Amino acid sequence: MPKAKKSGAGEAKESKTNTSLRLERKTLKALKVRAIEEDTSVQKIIEKLIEGYLKKAAKRES
């Protein structure tokens, strides 16, 4: 049985799923520019922000 491919964060590729969101055109453009400046991807920036938000919310609940 073939092993799951690893993503950049070391997670199995199958553990990720697709979603979509709607952003203002200027917001997405600024986000793309920022990603290029930081040599990263829009996906990684958004994922990092969401993870931080969820950790902060979990701390408030405990």
GROMACS .gro file of N, CA and C in nm:
model
  186
    1MET      N    1   0.085  -0.119   0.000
    1MET     CA    2   0.000   0.000   0.000
    1MET      C    3   0.089   0.124   0.000
    2PRO      N    4   0.066   0.220  -0.090
    2PRO     CA    5   0.150   0.340  -0.095
    2PRO      C    6   0.129   0.428   0.026
    3LYS      N    7   0.237   0.490   0.068
    3LYS     CA    8   0.231   0.582   0.182
    3LYS      C    9   0.172   0.714   0.137
    4ALA      N   10   0.108   0.783   0.231
    4ALA     CA   11   0.052   0.915   0.202
    4ALA      C   12   0.164   1.014   0.180
    5LYS      N   13   0.147   1.101   0.082
    5LYS     CA   14   0.247   1.205   0.058
    5LYS      C   15   0.240   1.307   0.170
    6LYS      N   16   0.354   1.361   0.205
    6LYS     CA   17   0.362   1.460   0.312
    6LYS      C   18   0.345   1.600   0.254
    7SER      N   19   0.278   1.685   0.329
    7SER     CA   20   0.267   1.825   0.291
    7SER      C   21   0.383   1.900   0.356
    8GLY      N   22   0.390   2.029   0.334
    8GLY     CA   23   0.497   2.110   0.390
    8GLY      C   24   0.503   2.107   0.541
    9ALA      N   25   0.390   2.089   0.607
    9ALA     CA   26   0.386   2.089   0.753
    9ALA      C   27   0.409   1.950   0.810
   10GLY      N   28   0.438   1.851   0.725
   10GLY     CA   29   0.463   1.717   0.772
   10GLY      C   30   0.337   1.635   0.791
   11GLU      N   31   0.223   1.688   0.753
   11GLU     CA   32   0.097   1.615   0.765
   11GLU      C   33   0.073   1.535   0.638
   12ALA      N   34  -0.001   1.426   0.651
   12ALA     CA   35  -0.038   1.349   0.533
   12ALA      C   36  -0.127   1.436   0.445
   13LYS      N   37  -0.106   1.427   0.316
   13LYS     CA   38  -0.183   1.510   0.222
   13LYS      C   39  -0.333   1.485   0.236
   14GLU      N   40  -0.372   1.363   0.266
   14GLU     CA   41  -0.514   1.330   0.277
   14GLU      C   42  -0.581   1.397   0.396
   15SER      N   43  -0.506   1.452   0.489
   15SER     CA   44  -0.566   1.516   0.606
   15SER      C   45  -0.617   1.657   0.574
   16LYS      N   46  -0.590   1.704   0.455
   16LYS     CA   47  -0.635   1.838   0.417
   16LYS      C   48  -0.756   1.827   0.327
   17THR      N   49  -0.838   1.930   0.329
   17THR     CA   50  -0.956   1.935   0.243
   17THR      C   51  -0.969   2.074   0.184
   18ASN      N   52  -1.044   2.086   0.080
   18ASN     CA   53  -1.063   2.215   0.013
   18ASN      C   54  -1.180   2.292   0.072
   19THR      N   55  -1.167   2.423   0.068
   19THR     CA   56  -1.276   2.512   0.104
   19THR      C   57  -1.264   2.636   0.016
   20SER      N   58  -1.361   2.719   0.020
   20SER     CA   59  -1.350   2.844  -0.057
   20SER      C   60  -1.402   2.958   0.028
   21LEU      N   61  -1.356   3.076  -0.004
   21LEU     CA   62  -1.404   3.194   0.065
   21LEU      C   63  -1.404   3.311  -0.031
   22ARG      N   64  -1.482   3.409   0.003
   22ARG     CA   65  -1.495   3.527  -0.082
   22ARG      C   66  -1.429   3.645  -0.011
   23LEU      N   67  -1.339   3.710  -0.081
   23LEU     CA   68  -1.270   3.826  -0.027
   23LEU      C   69  -1.286   3.943  -0.123
   24GLU      N   70  -1.277   4.062  -0.069
   24GLU     CA   71  -1.273   4.180  -0.155
   24GLU      C   72  -1.151   4.166  -0.247
   25ARG      N   73  -1.165   4.210  -0.368
   25ARG     CA   74  -1.057   4.199  -0.467
   25ARG      C   75  -0.927   4.262  -0.414
   26LYS      N   76  -0.938   4.381  -0.353
   26LYS     CA   77  -0.818   4.449  -0.305
   26LYS      C   78  -0.755   4.374  -0.187
   27THR      N   79  -0.837   4.308  -0.107
   27THR     CA   80  -0.785   4.230   0.006
   27THR      C   81  -0.705   4.111  -0.044
   28LEU      N   82  -0.759   4.039  -0.141
   28LEU     CA   83  -0.690   3.923  -0.197
   28LEU      C   84  -0.560   3.966  -0.266
   29LYS      N   85  -0.565   4.076  -0.337
   29LYS     CA   86  -0.445   4.125  -0.406
   29LYS      C   87  -0.336   4.158  -0.304
   30ALA      N   88  -0.373   4.227  -0.197
   30ALA     CA   89  -0.276   4.261  -0.092
   30ALA      C   90  -0.221   4.136  -0.025
   31LEU      N   91  -0.307   4.037  -0.006
   31LEU     CA   92  -0.264   3.911   0.056
   31LEU      C   93  -0.165   3.838  -0.034
   32LYS      N   94  -0.191   3.837  -0.164
   32LYS     CA   95  -0.099   3.772  -0.258
   32LYS      C   96   0.036   3.843  -0.261
   33VAL      N   97   0.033   3.976  -0.259
   33VAL     CA   98   0.158   4.053  -0.257
   33VAL      C   99   0.237   4.020  -0.131
   34ARG      N  100   0.167   4.017  -0.018
   34ARG     CA  101   0.232   3.986   0.110
   34ARG      C  102   0.293   3.846   0.108
   35ALA      N  103   0.222   3.750   0.051
   35ALA     CA  104   0.272   3.613   0.042
   35ALA      C  105   0.400   3.608  -0.040
   36ILE      N  106   0.403   3.682  -0.150
   36ILE     CA  107   0.524   3.686  -0.233
   36ILE      C  108   0.638   3.749  -0.156
   37GLU      N  109   0.611   3.860  -0.087
   37GLU     CA  110   0.715   3.928  -0.009
   37GLU      C  111   0.772   3.838   0.100
   38GLU      N  112   0.688   3.752   0.157
   38GLU     CA  113   0.731   3.664   0.266
   38GLU      C  114   0.773   3.526   0.215
   39ASP      N  115   0.778   3.510   0.083
   39ASP     CA  116   0.816   3.383   0.021
   39ASP      C  117   0.734   3.267   0.077
   40THR      N  118   0.604   3.284   0.077
   40THR     CA  119   0.512   3.182   0.126
   40THR      C  120   0.389   3.181   0.036
   41SER      N  121   0.284   3.115   0.078
   41SER     CA  122   0.162   3.109  -0.001
   41SER      C  123   0.045   3.170   0.075
   42VAL      N  124  -0.056   3.209   0.001
   42VAL     CA  125  -0.179   3.261   0.062
   42VAL      C  126  -0.237   3.154   0.154
   43GLN      N  127  -0.236   3.029   0.109
   43GLN     CA  128  -0.289   2.919   0.189
   43GLN      C  129  -0.218   2.910   0.324
   44LYS      N  130  -0.087   2.917   0.323
   44LYS     CA  131  -0.011   2.907   0.449
   44LYS      C  132  -0.041   3.024   0.542
   45ILE      N  133  -0.054   3.143   0.487
   45ILE     CA  134  -0.085   3.260   0.569
   45ILE      C  135  -0.222   3.243   0.634
   46ILE      N  136  -0.321   3.205   0.555
   46ILE     CA  137  -0.457   3.189   0.608
   46ILE      C  138  -0.461   3.077   0.711
   47GLU      N  139  -0.396   2.965   0.682
   47GLU     CA  140  -0.395   2.854   0.777
   47GLU      C  141  -0.331   2.894   0.910
   48LYS      N  142  -0.221   2.968   0.904
   48LYS     CA  143  -0.153   3.015   1.024
   48LYS      C  144  -0.243   3.109   1.105
   49LEU      N  145  -0.311   3.198   1.037
   49LEU     CA  146  -0.402   3.291   1.105
   49LEU      C  147  -0.518   3.218   1.172
   50ILE      N  148  -0.574   3.121   1.103
   50ILE     CA  149  -0.686   3.044   1.159
   50ILE      C  150  -0.641   2.963   1.279
   51GLU      N  151  -0.525   2.899   1.269
   51GLU     CA  152  -0.473   2.821   1.383
   51GLU      C  153  -0.452   2.911   1.504
   52GLY      N  154  -0.397   3.031   1.483
   52GLY     CA  155  -0.378   3.125   1.593
   52GLY      C  156  -0.510   3.168   1.655
   53TYR      N  157  -0.607   3.192   1.571
   53TYR     CA  158  -0.741   3.230   1.619
   53TYR      C  159  -0.801   3.119   1.704
   54LEU      N  160  -0.792   2.995   1.657
   54LEU     CA  161  -0.849   2.882   1.731
   54LEU      C  162  -0.777   2.858   1.863
   55LYS      N  163  -0.646   2.874   1.866
   55LYS     CA  164  -0.571   2.858   1.992
   55LYS      C  165  -0.613   2.965   2.092
   56LYS      N  166  -0.627   3.088   2.043
   56LYS     CA  167  -0.667   3.199   2.130
   56LYS      C  168  -0.808   3.174   2.185
   57ALA      N  169  -0.898   3.127   2.102
   57ALA     CA  170  -1.035   3.098   2.145
   57ALA      C  171  -1.036   2.985   2.247
   58ALA      N  172  -0.952   2.884   2.228
   58ALA     CA  173  -0.946   2.771   2.321
   58ALA      C  174  -0.894   2.817   2.457
   59LYS      N  175  -0.799   2.909   2.459
   59LYS     CA  176  -0.746   2.961   2.586
   59LYS      C  177  -0.853   3.038   2.662
   60ARG      N  178  -0.936   3.114   2.589
   60ARG     CA  179  -1.044   3.189   2.654
   60ARG      C  180  -1.147   3.096   2.717
   61GLU      N  181  -1.169   2.982   2.654
   61GLU     CA  182  -1.269   2.886   2.702
   61GLU      C  183  -1.221   2.807   2.824
   62SER      N  184  -1.090   2.796   2.840
   62SER     CA  185  -1.040   2.714   2.953
   62SER      C  186  -1.012   2.796   3.076
   0.00000   0.00000   0.00000
